[in-house]
Amino acid sequence: MNKIQLIIQREFLTRVKKKTFIIMTIIGPLLMGSIFILPILLANSGDKAVKIEVVDETGVYGKKFPYDSLLQFTVTNRTIDEAKRKFKEEDYFGILLIQQHASTNLPVLTILHGQSQPSMKVMMTVQNTVAGKLEELAGCDPKMLADIKGKLDIKTESIGGEKTNAGVTTGVGYISGIIIYFFIFLYGVQVMTGVIEEKTNRIIEVIISSVKPFQLMMGKIIGISLVGLLQFLLWIILTFGIYFGVSTITSRQKMDRISSESVMKQRMKALQQANGAVVEEDNGSQMAEDITAAIENLPVKLIIGCFLFYFLGGYLLYAALFAAIGSAIDSEADKQQFMFPVSLPLVLSMVVSSSIVLNPNGTTAVFFSLFPLTSPICMMMRLPFGGVPAWQIATSMGLLILGFLAATWLAAKIYRVGILMYGKKVNYREIARWLKY
Amino acid sequence: MNILNIENITKNYAAHTALDDVSMDIPEKSVFGLLGPNGAGKTSLIRIINQITAPDKGRIIFNGQMLEPKHTEMIGYMPEERGLYKKMEVGEQALYLAQLKGLSRQEATKRLKYWFEKFELQSWWKKKVEELSKGMQQKIQFIVTVIHEPKLLIMDEPFSGFDPINAILIRDEMLELKAKGSTIILSTHRMESVEALCTHIALINKSKKILDGSVKDIRKEFKSDTYEIVYEGLSIGFANALWAGYELHDSKEEDGLMKARVKLLNGNTANDLLGSLLPHVKIHSFVEVIPSMEDIFIMKVSEGETKGNGQTIKQ
């Protein structure tokens, strides 16, 4: 068997057999889930009431909106311009604007919001309330109702007037960015500890008398990337397994929890005699449909393709750098001073991500999504918003490949010398000298 | 036939020169001692032979061919800094290292079984290395070094860190390998530890080779024609027996017997010396004083220093 294959095999198998791998595989989805679910739960159970001003130009739907301790819709007689002007002085979360569509007679719903985007709960309440009124008007034909609801699209805009994308777009960007970030850190650091282990166990010289140091380094990097990919795959399977398992069992309770109780009561009242159950289910599937629709609007193929590319490219680039660090240091204690400059661009990508999301095609976003050390995360933040020119994607990918080659070249030079250095306090000048060896 | 021809190897590191124009030939089926103090350049040379690092100048011929990566499978190397993956199972690890040396999995398993039986390690196959005693780890280390039956076995400081029982075990195994046709390079700064084993040696000091050749030739060259004589009798009588053809180096009493060192001069032989002494004293022993490698080394180094450079003597 090819020697590099042997190394990959060993790196892969020894890690996959470890207990920590199995534990991480199980805990991962729970951890990830809680990272994303917790804020939603916290937002929903927030004790501050969300106040929304309703500007109903049709005059039909306004009165139907609920007013309870958590969600307070207030119908005013202002025009939308007045409301916008007064918005800053008053403590409203946002303005719901209801207009009549010129041709279909259906209401056109727009939520103008301040700093934060409306939560799923607000959107659901608005949609359900309007749908409820429509039912009254249209009679209780459930089929027609479903049809109408499908067309009830809620636009969101910030008060400033610029269109924002709803949570899904930002979510996809953030989630893929965060996954790449964690993957690079978790598995890049494993490469580093693997190299340190070989050094401290003093086995390194035994091995490099059989294979080239470069083969050992690449074997380790590839082997560990396979561990990461397997773990990632298992996480996806497990997460979906858990998600679908749990959602089938508890879909009913879950729907109750998600949609506002008052809305449910109101809707139940309105639909009591007729097919309440049917509509209630309809309500659940409607949300799923919304999300699916939102995802379908994204450039899915591009995102998945790019995700895989940046996911692997970013990992390979950083893993090479981490391998170089591992070879240069003698003990865990020296790790910090070299970890810092390598982690810096990664942390920076996360820091600028918020400004990228605000302005996905601005100068900051373009720069950081081209620079190879930050592009894996920053480009993934931009892509879901669309409108990234093809040349930028191509340049970013090309630079990442070049960055990877440069990092591997550099790392190989440092690694070759570093692994044979014992008991020497290493500094940057020393490492720079190794490049010339 | 030489298994290795080392030709004009120079290796510079940023701050210093590790090897300065070093050449030597290592004959097939020899036990070759690469001797010199710490920091002389022994490990640098060994790493070049193992193709871990590349020389700046010079070349190495292995078995008649330019040294290439494929030759690593014919070389077994036990570095001074040695160890094993602590968390890995013994058998799995030995298989891995054997396969890295080019053995197939089946072949490696077969050979490992033989060695594990020989060293009584069978029951440890599934254990992790960290669970093994130091002595057992050393045996495993040796096994993985020789598992591919290398033509050339290189041991850097082979007996350092080994307990005396394992040291003997490993010495015997090395000699057995030599009997089967392997060449062995032993590198050490403790010259006395390998002197008895070596058929050939090279002395390295301060990145230069100062001497090499077969032990026999070197001894002949450096023999001092000095004999140590233990005798019973008067030291004055002993001294009187020696005339101009001999030089008395030292004479002292030890356990009621006298011990003296005498150097032959003017082409006198040991027989002449014995003949002169016999009528005067009762001789208990008569031994030629053979210079140890360390003596030779010191001699060469001081000689080199007085000359102001490390001139080498070709054998």
Short mmCIF file of N, CA and C in Angstrom, two decimals, chain A residues 1 3 6-7 9-11 14 17-18 194 197-198 200-203 205-213 216 220 416 420 422 433 437, chain B residues 13-15 43 47 50-53 69 72-73 77 79-88 92-93 96-97 99-102 141 144:
data_model
loop_
_atom_site.label_atom_id
_atom_site.label_comp_id
_atom_site.label_asym_id
_atom_site.label_seq_id
_atom_site.Cartn_x
_atom_site.Cartn_y
_atom_site.Cartn_z
N MET A 1 0.84 -1.20 0.00
CA MET A 1 0.00 0.00 0.00
C MET A 1 0.88 1.25 0.00
N LYS A 3 2.45 4.66 0.99
CA LYS A 3 2.77 5.04 2.37
C LYS A 3 1.90 6.16 2.88
N LEU A 6 -1.22 4.77 4.08
CA LEU A 6 -1.06 4.14 5.39
C LEU A 6 -1.15 5.16 6.50
N ILE A 7 -0.51 6.31 6.25
CA ILE A 7 -0.52 7.35 7.28
C ILE A 7 -1.94 7.89 7.46
N GLN A 9 -4.66 6.40 6.86
CA GLN A 9 -5.46 5.35 7.51
C GLN A 9 -5.24 5.35 9.02
N ARG A 10 -3.96 5.45 9.43
CA ARG A 10 -3.68 5.43 10.86
C ARG A 10 -4.28 6.64 11.55
N GLU A 11 -4.04 7.81 10.95
CA GLU A 11 -4.55 9.05 11.56
C GLU A 11 -6.07 8.98 11.71
N THR A 14 -7.16 5.78 14.34
CA THR A 14 -6.90 5.98 15.76
C THR A 14 -7.84 7.03 16.34
N LYS A 17 -11.64 5.70 16.52
CA LYS A 17 -11.85 4.69 17.55
C LYS A 17 -11.89 5.28 18.95
N LYS A 18 -11.45 6.51 19.08
CA LYS A 18 -11.39 7.12 20.42
C LYS A 18 -12.78 7.36 20.98
N GLY A 194 -1.55 16.54 17.22
CA GLY A 194 -1.00 15.30 16.67
C GLY A 194 0.50 15.43 16.42
N GLU A 197 2.30 15.52 19.68
CA GLU A 197 2.34 14.18 20.26
C GLU A 197 3.51 13.39 19.67
N GLU A 198 3.64 13.43 18.36
CA GLU A 198 4.73 12.68 17.72
C GLU A 198 6.09 13.18 18.18
N THR A 200 6.75 14.77 21.17
CA THR A 200 7.03 14.47 22.57
C THR A 200 7.19 12.97 22.79
N ASN A 201 6.52 12.16 21.99
CA ASN A 201 6.72 10.71 22.11
C ASN A 201 8.03 10.25 21.47
N ARG A 202 8.68 11.16 20.79
CA ARG A 202 9.97 10.85 20.15
C ARG A 202 9.83 9.77 19.07
N ILE A 203 8.67 9.69 18.45
CA ILE A 203 8.54 8.66 17.41
C ILE A 203 8.81 9.27 16.04
N GLU A 205 11.26 10.69 14.50
CA GLU A 205 12.45 10.37 13.71
C GLU A 205 12.39 8.94 13.19
N VAL A 206 11.74 8.06 13.96
CA VAL A 206 11.56 6.68 13.50
C VAL A 206 10.74 6.70 12.21
N ILE A 207 9.70 7.53 12.21
CA ILE A 207 8.79 7.52 11.06
C ILE A 207 9.42 8.21 9.85
N ILE A 208 10.08 9.33 10.08
CA ILE A 208 10.61 10.01 8.90
C ILE A 208 11.87 9.35 8.35
N SER A 209 12.31 8.26 8.99
CA SER A 209 13.34 7.46 8.31
C SER A 209 12.69 6.52 7.30
N SER A 210 11.37 6.42 7.34
CA SER A 210 10.65 5.59 6.35
C SER A 210 9.91 6.43 5.32
N VAL A 211 9.39 7.58 5.74
CA VAL A 211 8.64 8.42 4.80
C VAL A 211 9.18 9.84 4.87
N LYS A 212 8.85 10.61 3.85
CA LYS A 212 9.28 12.00 3.84
C LYS A 212 8.44 12.79 4.83
N PRO A 213 9.06 13.78 5.49
CA PRO A 213 8.29 14.59 6.42
C PRO A 213 7.03 15.17 5.78
N LEU A 216 4.29 12.67 5.77
CA LEU A 216 3.73 12.51 7.11
C LEU A 216 2.78 13.67 7.42
N LYS A 220 -1.28 13.32 7.74
CA LYS A 220 -1.96 13.69 8.98
C LYS A 220 -3.09 14.67 8.68
N ARG A 416 9.72 20.30 8.56
CA ARG A 416 10.89 19.48 8.29
C ARG A 416 11.99 19.71 9.33
N LEU A 420 12.58 17.98 14.30
CA LEU A 420 13.82 17.41 14.83
C LEU A 420 14.47 18.30 15.89
N TYR A 422 14.70 19.68 19.49
CA TYR A 422 14.26 19.41 20.85
C TYR A 422 14.91 20.37 21.81
N ARG A 433 14.79 31.48 10.09
CA ARG A 433 16.05 30.88 9.67
C ARG A 433 15.85 29.48 9.09
N TYR A 437 17.07 26.61 5.58
CA TYR A 437 17.83 25.37 5.74
C TYR A 437 17.74 24.51 4.49
N TYR B 13 24.46 24.30 8.77
CA TYR B 13 23.26 24.90 9.32
C TYR B 13 23.53 26.39 9.41
N ALA B 14 22.46 27.12 9.67
CA ALA B 14 22.61 28.58 9.64
C ALA B 14 23.78 29.05 10.49
N ALA B 15 23.88 28.48 11.68
CA ALA B 15 24.87 29.01 12.62
C ALA B 15 26.21 28.27 12.56
N THR B 43 25.15 12.43 14.39
CA THR B 43 23.73 12.34 14.09
C THR B 43 23.40 13.03 12.77
N ARG B 47 21.54 11.15 9.79
CA ARG B 47 20.29 11.66 9.21
C ARG B 47 20.40 11.81 7.70
N ASN B 50 20.02 8.43 6.25
CA ASN B 50 18.62 8.04 6.29
C ASN B 50 17.73 8.93 5.44
N GLN B 51 18.32 9.88 4.76
CA GLN B 51 17.60 10.81 3.89
C GLN B 51 16.56 11.62 4.63
N ILE B 52 16.84 11.85 5.91
CA ILE B 52 15.97 12.73 6.68
C ILE B 52 16.33 14.17 6.34
N THR B 53 17.62 14.43 6.20
CA THR B 53 18.05 15.73 5.69
C THR B 53 18.94 15.48 4.49
N PRO B 69 15.22 7.53 -2.32
CA PRO B 69 14.18 7.24 -1.33
C PRO B 69 13.83 5.75 -1.21
N THR B 72 15.29 3.49 1.61
CA THR B 72 14.91 3.51 3.03
C THR B 72 14.37 2.15 3.46
N GLU B 73 13.83 1.40 2.51
CA GLU B 73 13.28 0.09 2.87
C GLU B 73 14.37 -0.93 3.15
N TYR B 77 16.69 1.97 11.09
CA TYR B 77 17.29 3.08 11.84
C TYR B 77 16.67 3.19 13.21
N PRO B 79 16.90 5.77 16.01
CA PRO B 79 17.49 7.07 16.35
C PRO B 79 17.79 7.17 17.84
N GLU B 80 18.58 8.17 18.16
CA GLU B 80 18.87 8.41 19.57
C GLU B 80 17.59 8.87 20.28
N GLU B 81 16.86 9.76 19.62
CA GLU B 81 15.57 10.20 20.15
C GLU B 81 14.53 9.22 19.64
N ARG B 82 14.21 8.22 20.43
CA ARG B 82 13.28 7.21 19.92
C ARG B 82 12.11 7.06 20.86
N GLY B 83 11.04 6.55 20.29
CA GLY B 83 9.85 6.36 21.08
C GLY B 83 8.77 5.74 20.22
N LEU B 84 7.59 5.57 20.82
CA LEU B 84 6.46 4.97 20.11
C LEU B 84 5.22 5.79 20.44
N TYR B 85 4.17 5.59 19.65
CA TYR B 85 2.89 6.22 19.99
C TYR B 85 2.38 5.58 21.27
N LYS B 86 2.27 6.38 22.32
CA LYS B 86 1.92 5.82 23.62
C LYS B 86 0.50 5.29 23.68
N LYS B 87 -0.38 5.93 22.93
CA LYS B 87 -1.80 5.58 23.06
C LYS B 87 -2.21 4.48 22.07
N MET B 88 -1.27 4.02 21.27
CA MET B 88 -1.63 3.06 20.23
C MET B 88 -1.34 1.65 20.71
N GLU B 92 -0.78 -3.21 16.62
CA GLU B 92 -1.23 -2.33 15.54
C GLU B 92 -0.10 -1.38 15.14
N GLN B 93 0.58 -0.89 16.14
CA GLN B 93 1.68 0.05 15.92
C GLN B 93 2.85 -0.62 15.20
N TYR B 96 1.97 -1.10 11.66
CA TYR B 96 2.01 0.18 10.95
C TYR B 96 3.45 0.52 10.56
N LEU B 97 4.35 0.44 11.54
CA LEU B 97 5.74 0.82 11.26
C LEU B 97 6.38 -0.15 10.28
N GLN B 99 4.79 -1.78 7.92
CA GLN B 99 4.24 -1.48 6.59
C GLN B 99 4.86 -0.22 6.00
N LEU B 100 5.18 0.73 6.87
CA LEU B 100 5.86 1.93 6.37
C LEU B 100 7.23 1.58 5.80
N LYS B 101 7.79 0.46 6.24
CA LYS B 101 9.07 0.03 5.70
C LYS B 101 8.88 -0.85 4.47
N GLY B 102 7.65 -0.92 3.98
CA GLY B 102 7.41 -1.59 2.72
C GLY B 102 6.95 -3.04 2.81
N GLN B 141 10.80 -1.46 20.29
CA GLN B 141 11.54 -0.49 19.49
C GLN B 141 12.58 -1.19 18.61
N VAL B 144 10.79 -3.24 15.71
CA VAL B 144 10.32 -2.46 14.56
C VAL B 144 11.49 -1.89 13.75
#
